[in-house]
């Protein structure tokens, strides 16, 4: 049987990775005209950067023995490489969308929309769907509605062996990541508004890389997952503080979109 606490943790993950992003999307669309366009652009940017480009590149490299040796021999440099690649591709996708799709509409509201879309796409693709499947399987196991097989035993072992706190951490991590993606999008938009595009690209990519690298390093220490969550939360607070600063510089209403 899957414990009640694990079921609650799975519900929390589903709430944070599926229902809250969808609810926030509905809220933003109701509050600001044409917000869906910017959210979809952010989602498209993440999809191209991660699903179409970065993931296939890593799959190709992963099939090479020299790359596997590099990853095993130099885990810190491997983590740095992954962080640089992620930061480069995601920052480039943000930059291209701002420069060629949004252009003169680069304000706080559009940055908020694209950043939210970027984070929502990652959350829904990597955690949202999986969390729903895990919750459904857990319920079916506890109600004896899942056919017993080798797959059944494997899924049951996973759900029983993983600490319930990990599922709560997964939900919290998704919320933090969405805040960070919004903040990174606002940072880049801020510098583009100041006609400092290349500086903004460098700052956004550097912040993203440092954040990603720090999280990977902490994860390699085999410490509690909550230590990683705390480190992520610290980054989120700093980036969100800059987001608030940027908003205060803009005299328009929070969800005003220029036409």
PDB file of C-alpha atoms in Angstrom, residues 12-222:
ATOM      1  CA  UNK A  12       0.519  18.577  -3.605  1.00  0.00           C
ATOM      2  CA  UNK A  13       2.807  17.963  -6.576  1.00  0.00           C
ATOM      3  CA  UNK A  14      -0.181  17.768  -8.936  1.00  0.00           C
ATOM      4  CA  UNK A  15      -1.534  21.008  -7.459  1.00  0.00           C
ATOM      5  CA  UNK A  16       1.770  22.868  -7.920  1.00  0.00           C
ATOM      6  CA  UNK A  17       2.739  21.435 -11.300  1.00  0.00           C
ATOM      7  CA  UNK A  18      -0.636  21.294 -13.033  1.00  0.00           C
ATOM      8  CA  UNK A  19      -3.551  23.112 -11.426  1.00  0.00           C
ATOM      9  CA  UNK A  20      -1.675  26.218 -10.233  1.00  0.00           C
ATOM     10  CA  UNK A  21       0.009  26.882 -13.614  1.00  0.00           C
ATOM     11  CA  UNK A  22      -3.303  26.434 -15.420  1.00  0.00           C
ATOM     12  CA  UNK A  23      -5.088  28.579 -12.836  1.00  0.00           C
ATOM     13  CA  UNK A  24      -2.428  31.300 -13.099  1.00  0.00           C
ATOM     14  CA  UNK A  25      -2.745  31.216 -16.894  1.00  0.00           C
ATOM     15  CA  UNK A  26      -6.511  31.740 -16.683  1.00  0.00           C
ATOM     16  CA  UNK A  27      -6.032  34.561 -14.165  1.00  0.00           C
ATOM     17  CA  UNK A  28      -3.446  36.372 -16.297  1.00  0.00           C
ATOM     18  CA  UNK A  29      -5.542  36.063 -19.451  1.00  0.00           C
ATOM     19  CA  UNK A  30      -8.581  37.499 -17.681  1.00  0.00           C
ATOM     20  CA  UNK A  31      -6.565  40.396 -16.290  1.00  0.00           C
ATOM     21  CA  UNK A  32      -4.611  41.370 -19.399  1.00  0.00           C
ATOM     22  CA  UNK A  33      -5.728  41.397 -23.017  1.00  0.00           C
ATOM     23  CA  UNK A  34      -3.686  39.212 -25.368  1.00  0.00           C
ATOM     24  CA  UNK A  35      -1.635  37.748 -22.487  1.00  0.00           C
ATOM     25  CA  UNK A  36      -2.056  34.258 -23.962  1.00  0.00           C
ATOM     26  CA  UNK A  37       0.094  35.325 -26.904  1.00  0.00           C
ATOM     27  CA  UNK A  38       3.044  36.092 -24.650  1.00  0.00           C
ATOM     28  CA  UNK A  39       2.543  32.992 -22.528  1.00  0.00           C
ATOM     29  CA  UNK A  40       2.479  30.832 -25.647  1.00  0.00           C
ATOM     30  CA  UNK A  41       5.605  32.554 -26.961  1.00  0.00           C
ATOM     31  CA  UNK A  42       7.370  31.731 -23.684  1.00  0.00           C
ATOM     32  CA  UNK A  43       6.226  28.115 -23.900  1.00  0.00           C
ATOM     33  CA  UNK A  44       7.379  27.935 -27.509  1.00  0.00           C
ATOM     34  CA  UNK A  45      10.770  29.321 -26.536  1.00  0.00           C
ATOM     35  CA  UNK A  46      11.279  26.681 -23.871  1.00  0.00           C
ATOM     36  CA  UNK A  47      10.067  23.920 -26.203  1.00  0.00           C
ATOM     37  CA  UNK A  48      12.551  24.879 -28.913  1.00  0.00           C
ATOM     38  CA  UNK A  49      15.465  25.470 -26.528  1.00  0.00           C
ATOM     39  CA  UNK A  50      15.065  22.335 -24.425  1.00  0.00           C
ATOM     40  CA  UNK A  51      12.991  19.741 -26.267  1.00  0.00           C
ATOM     41  CA  UNK A  52      14.100  20.411 -29.848  1.00  0.00           C
ATOM     42  CA  UNK A  53      17.719  21.497 -29.329  1.00  0.00           C
ATOM     43  CA  UNK A  54      19.324  20.773 -25.936  1.00  0.00           C
ATOM     44  CA  UNK A  55      17.850  17.330 -25.254  1.00  0.00           C
ATOM     45  CA  UNK A  56      18.794  15.815 -28.661  1.00  0.00           C
ATOM     46  CA  UNK A  57      22.306  17.274 -28.369  1.00  0.00           C
ATOM     47  CA  UNK A  58      22.755  15.650 -24.954  1.00  0.00           C
ATOM     48  CA  UNK A  59      21.356  12.362 -26.271  1.00  0.00           C
ATOM     49  CA  UNK A  60      23.886  12.384 -29.118  1.00  0.00           C
ATOM     50  CA  UNK A  61      26.750  13.271 -26.777  1.00  0.00           C
ATOM     51  CA  UNK A  62      25.563  10.678 -24.268  1.00  0.00           C
ATOM     52  CA  UNK A  63      26.026   7.933 -26.837  1.00  0.00           C
ATOM     53  CA  UNK A  64      29.730   8.809 -27.130  1.00  0.00           C
ATOM     54  CA  UNK A  65      32.123   6.968 -24.814  1.00  0.00           C
ATOM     55  CA  UNK A  66      34.431   9.966 -24.423  1.00  0.00           C
ATOM     56  CA  UNK A  67      31.536  12.073 -23.140  1.00  0.00           C
ATOM     57  CA  UNK A  68      30.457   9.378 -20.677  1.00  0.00           C
ATOM     58  CA  UNK A  69      34.065   9.182 -19.417  1.00  0.00           C
ATOM     59  CA  UNK A  70      34.165  12.961 -19.078  1.00  0.00           C
ATOM     60  CA  UNK A  71      30.917  12.963 -17.063  1.00  0.00           C
ATOM     61  CA  UNK A  72      32.145  10.226 -14.723  1.00  0.00           C
ATOM     62  CA  UNK A  73      35.679  11.539 -14.311  1.00  0.00           C
ATOM     63  CA  UNK A  74      34.927  15.244 -13.947  1.00  0.00           C
ATOM     64  CA  UNK A  75      31.425  15.552 -12.419  1.00  0.00           C
ATOM     65  CA  UNK A  76      31.914  19.211 -11.477  1.00  0.00           C
ATOM     66  CA  UNK A  77      32.964  20.239 -14.997  1.00  0.00           C
ATOM     67  CA  UNK A  78      30.152  18.090 -16.371  1.00  0.00           C
ATOM     68  CA  UNK A  79      27.673  19.956 -14.171  1.00  0.00           C
ATOM     69  CA  UNK A  80      29.156  23.255 -15.354  1.00  0.00           C
ATOM     70  CA  UNK A  81      28.816  22.173 -18.994  1.00  0.00           C
ATOM     71  CA  UNK A  82      25.155  21.237 -18.502  1.00  0.00           C
ATOM     72  CA  UNK A  83      24.488  24.543 -16.742  1.00  0.00           C
ATOM     73  CA  UNK A  84      26.171  26.582 -19.479  1.00  0.00           C
ATOM     74  CA  UNK A  85      24.266  24.736 -22.189  1.00  0.00           C
ATOM     75  CA  UNK A  86      20.932  25.251 -20.432  1.00  0.00           C
ATOM     76  CA  UNK A  87      21.621  28.931 -19.751  1.00  0.00           C
ATOM     77  CA  UNK A  88      22.799  29.559 -23.318  1.00  0.00           C
ATOM     78  CA  UNK A  89      19.870  27.918 -25.075  1.00  0.00           C
ATOM     79  CA  UNK A  90      17.162  29.295 -22.796  1.00  0.00           C
ATOM     80  CA  UNK A  91      18.579  32.824 -22.779  1.00  0.00           C
ATOM     81  CA  UNK A  92      18.915  32.704 -26.563  1.00  0.00           C
ATOM     82  CA  UNK A  93      15.280  31.633 -26.911  1.00  0.00           C
ATOM     83  CA  UNK A  94      14.175  34.523 -24.690  1.00  0.00           C
ATOM     84  CA  UNK A  95      16.325  36.989 -26.623  1.00  0.00           C
ATOM     85  CA  UNK A  96      15.078  35.877 -30.044  1.00  0.00           C
ATOM     86  CA  UNK A  97      11.445  36.064 -28.921  1.00  0.00           C
ATOM     87  CA  UNK A  98      11.936  39.576 -27.525  1.00  0.00           C
ATOM     88  CA  UNK A  99      13.817  40.893 -30.541  1.00  0.00           C
ATOM     89  CA  UNK A 100      11.771  39.326 -33.328  1.00  0.00           C
ATOM     90  CA  UNK A 101       8.322  38.406 -31.964  1.00  0.00           C
ATOM     91  CA  UNK A 102       7.543  41.012 -29.299  1.00  0.00           C
ATOM     92  CA  UNK A 103       9.753  43.911 -30.429  1.00  0.00           C
ATOM     93  CA  UNK A 104       8.208  47.226 -29.304  1.00  0.00           C
ATOM     94  CA  UNK A 105       5.900  45.524 -26.776  1.00  0.00           C
ATOM     95  CA  UNK A 106       8.738  44.669 -24.382  1.00  0.00           C
ATOM     96  CA  UNK A 107       7.335  45.862 -21.045  1.00  0.00           C
ATOM     97  CA  UNK A 108       7.027  44.266 -17.630  1.00  0.00           C
ATOM     98  CA  UNK A 109       3.707  42.611 -18.483  1.00  0.00           C
ATOM     99  CA  UNK A 110       5.010  40.891 -21.592  1.00  0.00           C
ATOM    100  CA  UNK A 111       8.148  39.770 -19.745  1.00  0.00           C
ATOM    101  CA  UNK A 112       5.917  38.380 -17.009  1.00  0.00           C
ATOM    102  CA  UNK A 113       3.880  36.500 -19.603  1.00  0.00           C
ATOM    103  CA  UNK A 114       6.821  35.022 -21.504  1.00  0.00           C
ATOM    104  CA  UNK A 115       8.619  34.104 -18.280  1.00  0.00           C
ATOM    105  CA  UNK A 116       5.523  32.426 -16.911  1.00  0.00           C
ATOM    106  CA  UNK A 117       5.009  30.564 -20.194  1.00  0.00           C
ATOM    107  CA  UNK A 118       8.623  29.415 -20.148  1.00  0.00           C
ATOM    108  CA  UNK A 119       8.326  28.068 -16.615  1.00  0.00           C
ATOM    109  CA  UNK A 120       4.852  26.630 -17.123  1.00  0.00           C
ATOM    110  CA  UNK A 121       5.969  24.660 -20.172  1.00  0.00           C
ATOM    111  CA  UNK A 122       8.861  23.122 -18.219  1.00  0.00           C
ATOM    112  CA  UNK A 123       6.603  22.333 -15.273  1.00  0.00           C
ATOM    113  CA  UNK A 124       3.820  20.763 -17.312  1.00  0.00           C
ATOM    114  CA  UNK A 125       6.185  18.802 -19.566  1.00  0.00           C
ATOM    115  CA  UNK A 126       8.588  17.468 -16.934  1.00  0.00           C
ATOM    116  CA  UNK A 127       6.488  17.160 -13.780  1.00  0.00           C
ATOM    117  CA  UNK A 128       2.790  17.892 -14.327  1.00  0.00           C
ATOM    118  CA  UNK A 129       1.929  14.903 -16.504  1.00  0.00           C
ATOM    119  CA  UNK A 130       4.178  12.519 -14.563  1.00  0.00           C
ATOM    120  CA  UNK A 131       2.700  13.599 -11.226  1.00  0.00           C
ATOM    121  CA  UNK A 132      -0.839  12.911 -12.459  1.00  0.00           C
ATOM    122  CA  UNK A 133       0.215   9.446 -13.640  1.00  0.00           C
ATOM    123  CA  UNK A 134       1.941   8.714 -10.311  1.00  0.00           C
ATOM    124  CA  UNK A 135      -1.089   9.824  -8.323  1.00  0.00           C
ATOM    125  CA  UNK A 136      -3.436   7.750 -10.488  1.00  0.00           C
ATOM    126  CA  UNK A 137      -1.242   4.661 -10.112  1.00  0.00           C
ATOM    127  CA  UNK A 138      -0.978   5.147  -6.341  1.00  0.00           C
ATOM    128  CA  UNK A 139      -4.753   5.354  -5.999  1.00  0.00           C
ATOM    129  CA  UNK A 140      -5.245   2.272  -8.192  1.00  0.00           C
ATOM    130  CA  UNK A 141      -2.694   0.332  -6.135  1.00  0.00           C
ATOM    131  CA  UNK A 142      -4.453   1.200  -2.891  1.00  0.00           C
ATOM    132  CA  UNK A 143      -7.864   0.288  -4.326  1.00  0.00           C
ATOM    133  CA  UNK A 144      -6.610  -2.923  -6.013  1.00  0.00           C
ATOM    134  CA  UNK A 145      -7.682  -1.649  -9.439  1.00  0.00           C
ATOM    135  CA  UNK A 146      -4.279  -2.051 -11.103  1.00  0.00           C
ATOM    136  CA  UNK A 147      -3.478  -5.345 -12.791  1.00  0.00           C
ATOM    137  CA  UNK A 148      -0.569  -7.064 -11.071  1.00  0.00           C
ATOM    138  CA  UNK A 149       2.496  -7.608 -13.237  1.00  0.00           C
ATOM    139  CA  UNK A 150       6.214  -6.844 -13.282  1.00  0.00           C
ATOM    140  CA  UNK A 151       5.351  -3.235 -14.133  1.00  0.00           C
ATOM    141  CA  UNK A 152       2.941  -3.144 -11.190  1.00  0.00           C
ATOM    142  CA  UNK A 153       5.640  -4.295  -8.773  1.00  0.00           C
ATOM    143  CA  UNK A 154       8.143  -1.796 -10.165  1.00  0.00           C
ATOM    144  CA  UNK A 155       5.723   1.135  -9.881  1.00  0.00           C
ATOM    145  CA  UNK A 156       4.647   0.065  -6.412  1.00  0.00           C
ATOM    146  CA  UNK A 157       8.261  -0.247  -5.252  1.00  0.00           C
ATOM    147  CA  UNK A 158       9.019   3.256  -6.517  1.00  0.00           C
ATOM    148  CA  UNK A 159       5.999   4.850  -4.861  1.00  0.00           C
ATOM    149  CA  UNK A 160       6.586   3.023  -1.580  1.00  0.00           C
ATOM    150  CA  UNK A 161      10.360   3.472  -1.389  1.00  0.00           C
ATOM    151  CA  UNK A 162      10.504   7.197  -2.189  1.00  0.00           C
ATOM    152  CA  UNK A 163      10.017   9.382   0.883  1.00  0.00           C
ATOM    153  CA  UNK A 164       6.769  11.343   0.937  1.00  0.00           C
ATOM    154  CA  UNK A 165       8.777  14.505   1.633  1.00  0.00           C
ATOM    155  CA  UNK A 166      10.323  14.183  -1.823  1.00  0.00           C
ATOM    156  CA  UNK A 167       6.922  14.656  -3.422  1.00  0.00           C
ATOM    157  CA  UNK A 168       6.274  17.765  -1.334  1.00  0.00           C
ATOM    158  CA  UNK A 169       9.733  19.001  -2.356  1.00  0.00           C
ATOM    159  CA  UNK A 170       8.928  18.361  -6.024  1.00  0.00           C
ATOM    160  CA  UNK A 171       5.856  20.584  -5.771  1.00  0.00           C
ATOM    161  CA  UNK A 172       7.749  23.347  -3.993  1.00  0.00           C
ATOM    162  CA  UNK A 173      10.562  23.121  -6.537  1.00  0.00           C
ATOM    163  CA  UNK A 174       8.127  23.703  -9.408  1.00  0.00           C
ATOM    164  CA  UNK A 175       6.763  26.869  -7.825  1.00  0.00           C
ATOM    165  CA  UNK A 176      10.272  28.197  -7.222  1.00  0.00           C
ATOM    166  CA  UNK A 177      11.393  27.394 -10.776  1.00  0.00           C
ATOM    167  CA  UNK A 178       8.469  29.307 -12.264  1.00  0.00           C
ATOM    168  CA  UNK A 179       9.385  32.365 -10.176  1.00  0.00           C
ATOM    169  CA  UNK A 180      12.979  32.114 -11.369  1.00  0.00           C
ATOM    170  CA  UNK A 181      11.949  31.844 -15.023  1.00  0.00           C
ATOM    171  CA  UNK A 182       9.753  34.919 -14.655  1.00  0.00           C
ATOM    172  CA  UNK A 183      12.629  36.787 -13.030  1.00  0.00           C
ATOM    173  CA  UNK A 184      15.128  35.813 -15.731  1.00  0.00           C
ATOM    174  CA  UNK A 185      12.729  36.981 -18.437  1.00  0.00           C
ATOM    175  CA  UNK A 186      12.231  40.303 -16.624  1.00  0.00           C
ATOM    176  CA  UNK A 187      16.011  40.768 -16.254  1.00  0.00           C
ATOM    177  CA  UNK A 188      16.586  40.344 -19.982  1.00  0.00           C
ATOM    178  CA  UNK A 189      13.618  42.565 -20.901  1.00  0.00           C
ATOM    179  CA  UNK A 190      14.895  45.278 -18.540  1.00  0.00           C
ATOM    180  CA  UNK A 191      18.273  45.504 -20.280  1.00  0.00           C
ATOM    181  CA  UNK A 192      16.727  45.382 -23.745  1.00  0.00           C
ATOM    182  CA  UNK A 193      14.500  48.317 -22.753  1.00  0.00           C
ATOM    183  CA  UNK A 194      17.676  50.184 -21.752  1.00  0.00           C
ATOM    184  CA  UNK A 195      19.229  49.448 -25.186  1.00  0.00           C
ATOM    185  CA  UNK A 196      21.750  47.148 -23.507  1.00  0.00           C
ATOM    186  CA  UNK A 197      20.775  43.928 -25.235  1.00  0.00           C
ATOM    187  CA  UNK A 198      24.165  42.203 -25.187  1.00  0.00           C
ATOM    188  CA  UNK A 199      24.741  43.164 -21.559  1.00  0.00           C
ATOM    189  CA  UNK A 200      21.310  41.831 -20.699  1.00  0.00           C
ATOM    190  CA  UNK A 201      22.018  38.596 -22.553  1.00  0.00           C
ATOM    191  CA  UNK A 202      25.255  38.162 -20.616  1.00  0.00           C
ATOM    192  CA  UNK A 203      23.704  39.006 -17.240  1.00  0.00           C
ATOM    193  CA  UNK A 204      20.675  36.763 -17.784  1.00  0.00           C
ATOM    194  CA  UNK A 205      22.809  33.857 -18.973  1.00  0.00           C
ATOM    195  CA  UNK A 206      25.300  34.270 -16.121  1.00  0.00           C
ATOM    196  CA  UNK A 207      22.598  34.368 -13.442  1.00  0.00           C
ATOM    197  CA  UNK A 208      20.898  31.350 -14.981  1.00  0.00           C
ATOM    198  CA  UNK A 209      24.176  29.422 -15.181  1.00  0.00           C
ATOM    199  CA  UNK A 210      25.194  30.216 -11.592  1.00  0.00           C
ATOM    200  CA  UNK A 211      21.772  29.167 -10.329  1.00  0.00           C
ATOM    201  CA  UNK A 212      21.750  25.925 -12.305  1.00  0.00           C
ATOM    202  CA  UNK A 213      25.351  25.060 -11.423  1.00  0.00           C
ATOM    203  CA  UNK A 214      24.804  25.726  -7.719  1.00  0.00           C
ATOM    204  CA  UNK A 215      21.742  23.476  -7.619  1.00  0.00           C
ATOM    205  CA  UNK A 216      23.601  20.692  -9.436  1.00  0.00           C
ATOM    206  CA  UNK A 217      26.592  20.928  -7.087  1.00  0.00           C
ATOM    207  CA  UNK A 218      24.397  20.717  -3.998  1.00  0.00           C
ATOM    208  CA  UNK A 219      22.535  17.755  -5.483  1.00  0.00           C
ATOM    209  CA  UNK A 220      25.842  15.929  -5.972  1.00  0.00           C
ATOM    210  CA  UNK A 221      26.542  16.174  -2.239  1.00  0.00           C
ATOM    211  CA  UNK A 222      23.748  13.673  -1.517  1.00  0.00           C
TER     212      UNK A 222
END
